[in-house]
JSON list of C-alpha atoms in Angstrom, two decimals:
[
{"chain": "A", "resi": 143, "resn": "UNK", "atom": "CA", "xyz": [9.08, 28.70, 20.18]},
{"chain": "A", "resi": 144, "resn": "UNK", "atom": "CA", "xyz": [8.04, 25.58, 21.74]},
{"chain": "A", "resi": 145, "resn": "UNK", "atom": "CA", "xyz": [4.93, 25.08, 19.91]},
{"chain": "A", "resi": 146, "resn": "UNK", "atom": "CA", "xyz": [6.85, 24.52, 16.76]},
{"chain": "A", "resi": 147, "resn": "UNK", "atom": "CA", "xyz": [7.83, 21.19, 18.23]},
{"chain": "A", "resi": 148, "resn": "UNK", "atom": "CA", "xyz": [4.34, 20.10, 18.03]},
{"chain": "A", "resi": 149, "resn": "UNK", "atom": "CA", "xyz": [3.24, 21.18, 14.49]},
{"chain": "A", "resi": 150, "resn": "UNK", "atom": "CA", "xyz": [3.02, 18.79, 11.79]},
{"chain": "A", "resi": 151, "resn": "UNK", "atom": "CA", "xyz": [5.96, 17.49, 9.84]},
{"chain": "A", "resi": 152, "resn": "UNK", "atom": "CA", "xyz": [5.61, 19.59, 6.54]},
{"chain": "A", "resi": 153, "resn": "UNK", "atom": "CA", "xyz": [9.22, 19.86, 5.33]},
{"chain": "A", "resi": 154, "resn": "UNK", "atom": "CA", "xyz": [8.68, 16.57, 3.13]},
{"chain": "A", "resi": 155, "resn": "UNK", "atom": "CA", "xyz": [5.19, 17.52, 1.96]},
{"chain": "A", "resi": 156, "resn": "UNK", "atom": "CA", "xyz": [5.91, 17.91, -1.51]},
{"chain": "A", "resi": 157, "resn": "UNK", "atom": "CA", "xyz": [7.99, 14.70, -1.73]},
{"chain": "A", "resi": 158, "resn": "UNK", "atom": "CA", "xyz": [5.19, 12.96, 0.10]},
{"chain": "A", "resi": 159, "resn": "UNK", "atom": "CA", "xyz": [2.57, 14.05, -2.09]},
{"chain": "A", "resi": 160, "resn": "UNK", "atom": "CA", "xyz": [4.70, 13.01, -4.93]},
{"chain": "A", "resi": 161, "resn": "UNK", "atom": "CA", "xyz": [5.38, 9.48, -4.04]},
{"chain": "A", "resi": 162, "resn": "UNK", "atom": "CA", "xyz": [2.04, 9.04, -2.72]},
{"chain": "A", "resi": 163, "resn": "UNK", "atom": "CA", "xyz": [0.61, 10.13, -5.88]},
{"chain": "A", "resi": 164, "resn": "UNK", "atom": "CA", "xyz": [2.77, 7.38, -7.62]},
{"chain": "A", "resi": 165, "resn": "UNK", "atom": "CA", "xyz": [1.81, 4.81, -5.30]},
{"chain": "A", "resi": 166, "resn": "UNK", "atom": "CA", "xyz": [-1.89, 5.17, -5.42]},
{"chain": "A", "resi": 167, "resn": "UNK", "atom": "CA", "xyz": [-1.73, 5.46, -9.23]},
{"chain": "A", "resi": 168, "resn": "UNK", "atom": "CA", "xyz": [-0.21, 2.21, -9.54]},
{"chain": "A", "resi": 169, "resn": "UNK", "atom": "CA", "xyz": [-3.04, 0.46, -7.13]},
{"chain": "A", "resi": 170, "resn": "UNK", "atom": "CA", "xyz": [-5.37, 2.13, -9.84]},
{"chain": "A", "resi": 171, "resn": "UNK", "atom": "CA", "xyz": [-4.16, 0.39, -12.70]},
{"chain": "A", "resi": 172, "resn": "UNK", "atom": "CA", "xyz": [-7.05, -1.36, -14.37]},
{"chain": "A", "resi": 173, "resn": "UNK", "atom": "CA", "xyz": [-5.11, -4.49, -15.07]},
{"chain": "A", "resi": 174, "resn": "UNK", "atom": "CA", "xyz": [-5.35, -5.47, -11.41]},
{"chain": "A", "resi": 175, "resn": "UNK", "atom": "CA", "xyz": [-9.15, -5.36, -11.33]},
{"chain": "A", "resi": 176, "resn": "UNK", "atom": "CA", "xyz": [-9.48, -7.00, -14.82]},
{"chain": "A", "resi": 177, "resn": "UNK", "atom": "CA", "xyz": [-6.59, -9.45, -15.10]},
{"chain": "A", "resi": 178, "resn": "UNK", "atom": "CA", "xyz": [-5.53, -9.97, -11.22]},
{"chain": "A", "resi": 179, "resn": "UNK", "atom": "CA", "xyz": [-8.96, -10.62, -9.73]},
{"chain": "A", "resi": 180, "resn": "UNK", "atom": "CA", "xyz": [-9.03, -7.93, -7.45]},
{"chain": "A", "resi": 181, "resn": "UNK", "atom": "CA", "xyz": [-12.54, -7.06, -6.88]},
{"chain": "A", "resi": 182, "resn": "UNK", "atom": "CA", "xyz": [-13.24, -3.16, -8.13]},
{"chain": "A", "resi": 183, "resn": "UNK", "atom": "CA", "xyz": [-14.92, -2.21, -4.91]},
{"chain": "A", "resi": 184, "resn": "UNK", "atom": "CA", "xyz": [-14.09, -0.21, -1.85]},
{"chain": "A", "resi": 185, "resn": "UNK", "atom": "CA", "xyz": [-12.43, -3.13, -0.01]},
{"chain": "A", "resi": 186, "resn": "UNK", "atom": "CA", "xyz": [-10.64, -4.29, -3.25]},
{"chain": "A", "resi": 187, "resn": "UNK", "atom": "CA", "xyz": [-9.06, -1.10, -3.64]},
{"chain": "A", "resi": 188, "resn": "UNK", "atom": "CA", "xyz": [-8.23, -0.73, -0.02]},
{"chain": "A", "resi": 189, "resn": "UNK", "atom": "CA", "xyz": [-6.47, -4.39, -0.32]},
{"chain": "A", "resi": 190, "resn": "UNK", "atom": "CA", "xyz": [-4.51, -3.52, -3.32]},
{"chain": "A", "resi": 191, "resn": "UNK", "atom": "CA", "xyz": [-3.55, 0.17, -2.01]},
{"chain": "A", "resi": 192, "resn": "UNK", "atom": "CA", "xyz": [-2.43, -1.66, 1.30]},
{"chain": "A", "resi": 193, "resn": "UNK", "atom": "CA", "xyz": [-0.24, -4.20, -1.03]},
{"chain": "A", "resi": 194, "resn": "UNK", "atom": "CA", "xyz": [1.50, -1.14, -2.81]},
{"chain": "A", "resi": 195, "resn": "UNK", "atom": "CA", "xyz": [2.11, 0.85, 0.53]},
{"chain": "A", "resi": 196, "resn": "UNK", "atom": "CA", "xyz": [3.60, -2.40, 2.25]},
{"chain": "A", "resi": 197, "resn": "UNK", "atom": "CA", "xyz": [5.96, -2.74, -0.89]},
{"chain": "A", "resi": 198, "resn": "UNK", "atom": "CA", "xyz": [7.08, 0.72, -0.17]},
{"chain": "A", "resi": 199, "resn": "UNK", "atom": "CA", "xyz": [7.22, 0.59, 3.55]},
{"chain": "A", "resi": 200, "resn": "UNK", "atom": "CA", "xyz": [9.55, -2.73, 3.14]},
{"chain": "A", "resi": 201, "resn": "UNK", "atom": "CA", "xyz": [11.81, -0.92, 0.97]},
{"chain": "A", "resi": 202, "resn": "UNK", "atom": "CA", "xyz": [12.16, 1.87, 3.20]},
{"chain": "A", "resi": 203, "resn": "UNK", "atom": "CA", "xyz": [12.96, -0.19, 6.16]},
{"chain": "A", "resi": 204, "resn": "UNK", "atom": "CA", "xyz": [16.64, -0.38, 4.78]},
{"chain": "A", "resi": 205, "resn": "UNK", "atom": "CA", "xyz": [16.66, 3.55, 4.19]},
{"chain": "A", "resi": 206, "resn": "UNK", "atom": "CA", "xyz": [18.44, 6.05, 6.19]},
{"chain": "A", "resi": 207, "resn": "UNK", "atom": "CA", "xyz": [16.44, 7.79, 8.84]},
{"chain": "A", "resi": 208, "resn": "UNK", "atom": "CA", "xyz": [15.13, 10.46, 6.25]},
{"chain": "A", "resi": 209, "resn": "UNK", "atom": "CA", "xyz": [13.71, 7.62, 3.88]},
{"chain": "A", "resi": 210, "resn": "UNK", "atom": "CA", "xyz": [12.02, 5.81, 7.01]},
{"chain": "A", "resi": 211, "resn": "UNK", "atom": "CA", "xyz": [10.45, 9.24, 8.07]},
{"chain": "A", "resi": 212, "resn": "UNK", "atom": "CA", "xyz": [9.32, 9.71, 4.75]},
{"chain": "A", "resi": 213, "resn": "UNK", "atom": "CA", "xyz": [7.74, 6.25, 4.64]},
{"chain": "A", "resi": 214, "resn": "UNK", "atom": "CA", "xyz": [5.76, 6.99, 7.93]},
{"chain": "A", "resi": 215, "resn": "UNK", "atom": "CA", "xyz": [4.59, 10.43, 6.66]},
{"chain": "A", "resi": 216, "resn": "UNK", "atom": "CA", "xyz": [3.30, 8.38, 3.30]},
{"chain": "A", "resi": 217, "resn": "UNK", "atom": "CA", "xyz": [1.73, 5.71, 5.52]},
{"chain": "A", "resi": 218, "resn": "UNK", "atom": "CA", "xyz": [0.19, 8.72, 7.34]},
{"chain": "A", "resi": 219, "resn": "UNK", "atom": "CA", "xyz": [-0.99, 10.24, 4.24]},
{"chain": "A", "resi": 220, "resn": "UNK", "atom": "CA", "xyz": [-2.65, 6.88, 3.29]},
{"chain": "A", "resi": 221, "resn": "UNK", "atom": "CA", "xyz": [-4.65, 6.48, 6.37]},
{"chain": "A", "resi": 222, "resn": "UNK", "atom": "CA", "xyz": [-5.61, 10.30, 6.36]},
{"chain": "A", "resi": 223, "resn": "UNK", "atom": "CA", "xyz": [-6.95, 9.41, 2.59]},
{"chain": "A", "resi": 224, "resn": "UNK", "atom": "CA", "xyz": [-8.80, 6.35, 3.93]},
{"chain": "A", "resi": 225, "resn": "UNK", "atom": "CA", "xyz": [-10.30, 8.64, 6.85]},
{"chain": "A", "resi": 226, "resn": "UNK", "atom": "CA", "xyz": [-11.43, 11.05, 4.13]},
{"chain": "A", "resi": 227, "resn": "UNK", "atom": "CA", "xyz": [-13.01, 8.07, 2.18]},
{"chain": "A", "resi": 228, "resn": "UNK", "atom": "CA", "xyz": [-14.83, 6.63, 4.94]},
{"chain": "A", "resi": 229, "resn": "UNK", "atom": "CA", "xyz": [-16.41, 10.20, 5.51]},
{"chain": "A", "resi": 230, "resn": "UNK", "atom": "CA", "xyz": [-17.23, 10.44, 2.03]},
{"chain": "A", "resi": 231, "resn": "UNK", "atom": "CA", "xyz": [-18.88, 7.18, 1.93]},
{"chain": "A", "resi": 232, "resn": "UNK", "atom": "CA", "xyz": [-21.35, 8.76, 4.55]},
{"chain": "A", "resi": 233, "resn": "UNK", "atom": "CA", "xyz": [-19.99, 6.84, 7.73]},
{"chain": "A", "resi": 234, "resn": "UNK", "atom": "CA", "xyz": [-20.98, 9.12, 10.75]},
{"chain": "A", "resi": 235, "resn": "UNK", "atom": "CA", "xyz": [-18.44, 10.80, 12.68]},
{"chain": "A", "resi": 236, "resn": "UNK", "atom": "CA", "xyz": [-18.86, 8.54, 15.62]},
{"chain": "A", "resi": 237, "resn": "UNK", "atom": "CA", "xyz": [-18.17, 5.71, 13.66]},
{"chain": "A", "resi": 238, "resn": "UNK", "atom": "CA", "xyz": [-15.16, 6.90, 11.81]},
{"chain": "A", "resi": 239, "resn": "UNK", "atom": "CA", "xyz": [-12.26, 6.16, 14.63]},
{"chain": "A", "resi": 240, "resn": "UNK", "atom": "CA", "xyz": [-13.63, 2.73, 15.29]},
{"chain": "A", "resi": 241, "resn": "UNK", "atom": "CA", "xyz": [-13.46, 1.84, 11.34]},
{"chain": "A", "resi": 242, "resn": "UNK", "atom": "CA", "xyz": [-10.22, 3.40, 11.29]},
{"chain": "A", "resi": 243, "resn": "UNK", "atom": "CA", "xyz": [-8.70, 1.25, 14.28]},
{"chain": "A", "resi": 244, "resn": "UNK", "atom": "CA", "xyz": [-10.31, -1.57, 12.51]},
{"chain": "A", "resi": 245, "resn": "UNK", "atom": "CA", "xyz": [-8.67, -0.73, 8.89]},
{"chain": "A", "resi": 246, "resn": "UNK", "atom": "CA", "xyz": [-5.45, -0.11, 10.77]},
{"chain": "A", "resi": 247, "resn": "UNK", "atom": "CA", "xyz": [-5.60, -3.42, 12.31]},
{"chain": "A", "resi": 248, "resn": "UNK", "atom": "CA", "xyz": [-6.01, -5.08, 8.74]},
{"chain": "A", "resi": 249, "resn": "UNK", "atom": "CA", "xyz": [-3.14, -3.00, 7.33]},
{"chain": "A", "resi": 250, "resn": "UNK", "atom": "CA", "xyz": [-0.52, -4.05, 9.85]},
{"chain": "A", "resi": 251, "resn": "UNK", "atom": "CA", "xyz": [-1.87, -7.75, 9.98]},
{"chain": "A", "resi": 252, "resn": "UNK", "atom": "CA", "xyz": [-1.17, -7.74, 6.15]},
{"chain": "A", "resi": 253, "resn": "UNK", "atom": "CA", "xyz": [1.97, -6.24, 6.48]},
{"chain": "A", "resi": 254, "resn": "UNK", "atom": "CA", "xyz": [3.01, -9.20, 8.90]},
{"chain": "A", "resi": 255, "resn": "UNK", "atom": "CA", "xyz": [1.68, -11.88, 6.79]},
{"chain": "A", "resi": 256, "resn": "UNK", "atom": "CA", "xyz": [2.72, -10.46, 3.13]},
{"chain": "A", "resi": 257, "resn": "UNK", "atom": "CA", "xyz": [6.41, -9.84, 4.91]},
{"chain": "A", "resi": 258, "resn": "UNK", "atom": "CA", "xyz": [6.47, -13.45, 6.42]},
{"chain": "A", "resi": 259, "resn": "UNK", "atom": "CA", "xyz": [5.88, -14.61, 2.77]},
{"chain": "A", "resi": 260, "resn": "UNK", "atom": "CA", "xyz": [8.15, -12.30, 1.11]},
{"chain": "A", "resi": 261, "resn": "UNK", "atom": "CA", "xyz": [10.89, -12.63, 3.39]},
{"chain": "A", "resi": 262, "resn": "UNK", "atom": "CA", "xyz": [11.01, -16.26, 2.89]},
{"chain": "A", "resi": 263, "resn": "UNK", "atom": "CA", "xyz": [10.54, -15.74, -0.87]},
{"chain": "A", "resi": 264, "resn": "UNK", "atom": "CA", "xyz": [7.45, -18.06, -0.55]},
{"chain": "A", "resi": 265, "resn": "UNK", "atom": "CA", "xyz": [5.24, -16.94, -3.77]},
{"chain": "A", "resi": 266, "resn": "UNK", "atom": "CA", "xyz": [2.69, -19.68, -2.58]},
{"chain": "A", "resi": 267, "resn": "UNK", "atom": "CA", "xyz": [2.34, -18.39, 0.70]},
{"chain": "A", "resi": 268, "resn": "UNK", "atom": "CA", "xyz": [1.97, -14.82, -0.27]},
{"chain": "A", "resi": 269, "resn": "UNK", "atom": "CA", "xyz": [-0.79, -15.92, -2.89]},
{"chain": "A", "resi": 270, "resn": "UNK", "atom": "CA", "xyz": [-2.35, -17.76, 0.03]},
{"chain": "A", "resi": 271, "resn": "UNK", "atom": "CA", "xyz": [-2.26, -14.54, 2.16]},
{"chain": "A", "resi": 272, "resn": "UNK", "atom": "CA", "xyz": [-3.51, -12.44, -0.54]},
{"chain": "A", "resi": 273, "resn": "UNK", "atom": "CA", "xyz": [-6.30, -14.96, -1.22]},
{"chain": "A", "resi": 274, "resn": "UNK", "atom": "CA", "xyz": [-7.45, -14.78, 2.47]},
{"chain": "A", "resi": 275, "resn": "UNK", "atom": "CA", "xyz": [-7.60, -11.01, 2.57]},
{"chain": "A", "resi": 276, "resn": "UNK", "atom": "CA", "xyz": [-8.86, -10.17, -1.14]},
{"chain": "A", "resi": 277, "resn": "UNK", "atom": "CA", "xyz": [-11.30, -12.89, -1.37]},
{"chain": "A", "resi": 278, "resn": "UNK", "atom": "CA", "xyz": [-12.17, -14.09, 2.35]},
{"chain": "A", "resi": 279, "resn": "UNK", "atom": "CA", "xyz": [-15.40, -15.60, 1.62]},
{"chain": "A", "resi": 280, "resn": "UNK", "atom": "CA", "xyz": [-14.48, -17.47, -1.58]},
{"chain": "A", "resi": 281, "resn": "UNK", "atom": "CA", "xyz": [-14.44, -21.14, -1.59]},
{"chain": "A", "resi": 282, "resn": "UNK", "atom": "CA", "xyz": [-13.07, -23.47, -4.22]},
{"chain": "A", "resi": 283, "resn": "UNK", "atom": "CA", "xyz": [-13.24, -22.07, -7.80]},
{"chain": "A", "resi": 284, "resn": "UNK", "atom": "CA", "xyz": [-12.13, -18.69, -6.33]},
{"chain": "A", "resi": 285, "resn": "UNK", "atom": "CA", "xyz": [-9.76, -16.73, -8.41]},
{"chain": "A", "resi": 286, "resn": "UNK", "atom": "CA", "xyz": [-5.98, -17.64, -8.01]},
{"chain": "A", "resi": 287, "resn": "UNK", "atom": "CA", "xyz": [-4.13, -14.51, -6.54]},
{"chain": "A", "resi": 288, "resn": "UNK", "atom": "CA", "xyz": [-0.61, -16.21, -7.99]},
{"chain": "A", "resi": 289, "resn": "UNK", "atom": "CA", "xyz": [-0.58, -13.39, -10.66]},
{"chain": "A", "resi": 290, "resn": "UNK", "atom": "CA", "xyz": [-0.91, -10.61, -7.97]},
{"chain": "A", "resi": 291, "resn": "UNK", "atom": "CA", "xyz": [1.74, -12.36, -5.90]},
{"chain": "A", "resi": 292, "resn": "UNK", "atom": "CA", "xyz": [4.22, -12.74, -8.80]},
{"chain": "A", "resi": 293, "resn": "UNK", "atom": "CA", "xyz": [3.78, -8.99, -9.57]},
{"chain": "A", "resi": 294, "resn": "UNK", "atom": "CA", "xyz": [4.53, -8.15, -5.85]},
{"chain": "A", "resi": 295, "resn": "UNK", "atom": "CA", "xyz": [7.42, -10.20, -5.79]},
{"chain": "A", "resi": 296, "resn": "UNK", "atom": "CA", "xyz": [8.74, -8.42, -9.06]},
{"chain": "A", "resi": 297, "resn": "UNK", "atom": "CA", "xyz": [7.81, -5.30, -7.64]},
{"chain": "A", "resi": 298, "resn": "UNK", "atom": "CA", "xyz": [9.72, -5.91, -4.45]},
{"chain": "A", "resi": 299, "resn": "UNK", "atom": "CA", "xyz": [12.88, -6.78, -6.47]},
{"chain": "A", "resi": 300, "resn": "UNK", "atom": "CA", "xyz": [12.58, -3.70, -8.42]},
{"chain": "A", "resi": 301, "resn": "UNK", "atom": "CA", "xyz": [12.31, -1.62, -5.38]},
{"chain": "A", "resi": 302, "resn": "UNK", "atom": "CA", "xyz": [15.47, -3.06, -3.85]},
{"chain": "A", "resi": 303, "resn": "UNK", "atom": "CA", "xyz": [17.37, -1.53, -6.87]},
{"chain": "A", "resi": 304, "resn": "UNK", "atom": "CA", "xyz": [15.81, 1.76, -6.62]},
{"chain": "A", "resi": 305, "resn": "UNK", "atom": "CA", "xyz": [18.36, 4.25, -5.36]},
{"chain": "A", "resi": 306, "resn": "UNK", "atom": "CA", "xyz": [18.40, 6.17, -2.20]},
{"chain": "A", "resi": 307, "resn": "UNK", "atom": "CA", "xyz": [18.26, 9.39, -4.01]},
{"chain": "A", "resi": 308, "resn": "UNK", "atom": "CA", "xyz": [14.94, 8.53, -5.75]},
{"chain": "A", "resi": 309, "resn": "UNK", "atom": "CA", "xyz": [13.61, 7.42, -2.39]},
{"chain": "A", "resi": 310, "resn": "UNK", "atom": "CA", "xyz": [14.68, 10.81, -0.75]},
{"chain": "A", "resi": 311, "resn": "UNK", "atom": "CA", "xyz": [12.95, 12.71, -3.66]},
{"chain": "A", "resi": 312, "resn": "UNK", "atom": "CA", "xyz": [9.93, 10.76, -3.78]},
{"chain": "A", "resi": 313, "resn": "UNK", "atom": "CA", "xyz": [10.58, 9.23, -7.23]},
{"chain": "A", "resi": 314, "resn": "UNK", "atom": "CA", "xyz": [10.51, 5.57, -6.61]},
{"chain": "A", "resi": 315, "resn": "UNK", "atom": "CA", "xyz": [8.40, 3.84, -9.20]},
{"chain": "A", "resi": 316, "resn": "UNK", "atom": "CA", "xyz": [6.93, 0.33, -9.41]},
{"chain": "A", "resi": 317, "resn": "UNK", "atom": "CA", "xyz": [7.07, -1.92, -12.47]},
{"chain": "A", "resi": 318, "resn": "UNK", "atom": "CA", "xyz": [3.80, -1.88, -14.57]},
{"chain": "A", "resi": 319, "resn": "UNK", "atom": "CA", "xyz": [1.64, -4.78, -14.22]},
{"chain": "A", "resi": 320, "resn": "UNK", "atom": "CA", "xyz": [1.00, -6.76, -17.32]},
{"chain": "A", "resi": 321, "resn": "UNK", "atom": "CA", "xyz": [-2.10, -8.77, -18.21]},
{"chain": "A", "resi": 322, "resn": "UNK", "atom": "CA", "xyz": [-2.27, -12.25, -17.42]},
{"chain": "A", "resi": 323, "resn": "UNK", "atom": "CA", "xyz": [-1.02, -14.65, -20.06]},
{"chain": "A", "resi": 324, "resn": "UNK", "atom": "CA", "xyz": [1.81, -12.18, -20.55]},
{"chain": "A", "resi": 325, "resn": "UNK", "atom": "CA", "xyz": [4.97, -11.65, -18.76]},
{"chain": "A", "resi": 326, "resn": "UNK", "atom": "CA", "xyz": [4.28, -10.26, -15.27]},
{"chain": "A", "resi": 327, "resn": "UNK", "atom": "CA", "xyz": [6.58, -7.31, -14.69]}
]
């Protein structure tokens, strides 16, 4: 009977899978890689998926306990997915924990820097943080991250209007990104 306390939380599994699929599908939208200058690389995909997860995580911070638990389970699924991807890339079992620790640190560092910019409604600071993370070795003439910053600000406003029932059922959506040169959102 006491062993039930140590089992993985599975009561939200269907909801977590549904919401995680929506979030990862958004991060896979080709327009991010073609028009928003996110590199279509392993790290570029990590950066964009992190940004999407951060948006969802920020939305659920004001949710009831169940929404916050759901968010934590989705973040757990995100890191399980990363672990699996690292192993699929051929990284040895002994190196995986070290890389996971580094990627987790990167994620939570991005959460802090993006949150600071978004809390201040500072599009330029968000674009600068995205630039540092997505194009860390770029010098002058590097692609601008203003389009992605605009989309993130629009997405956060969209998520603020998402009803708690949509969060609780794993039905929250994000706005579709538009190509640069057209309206973003």
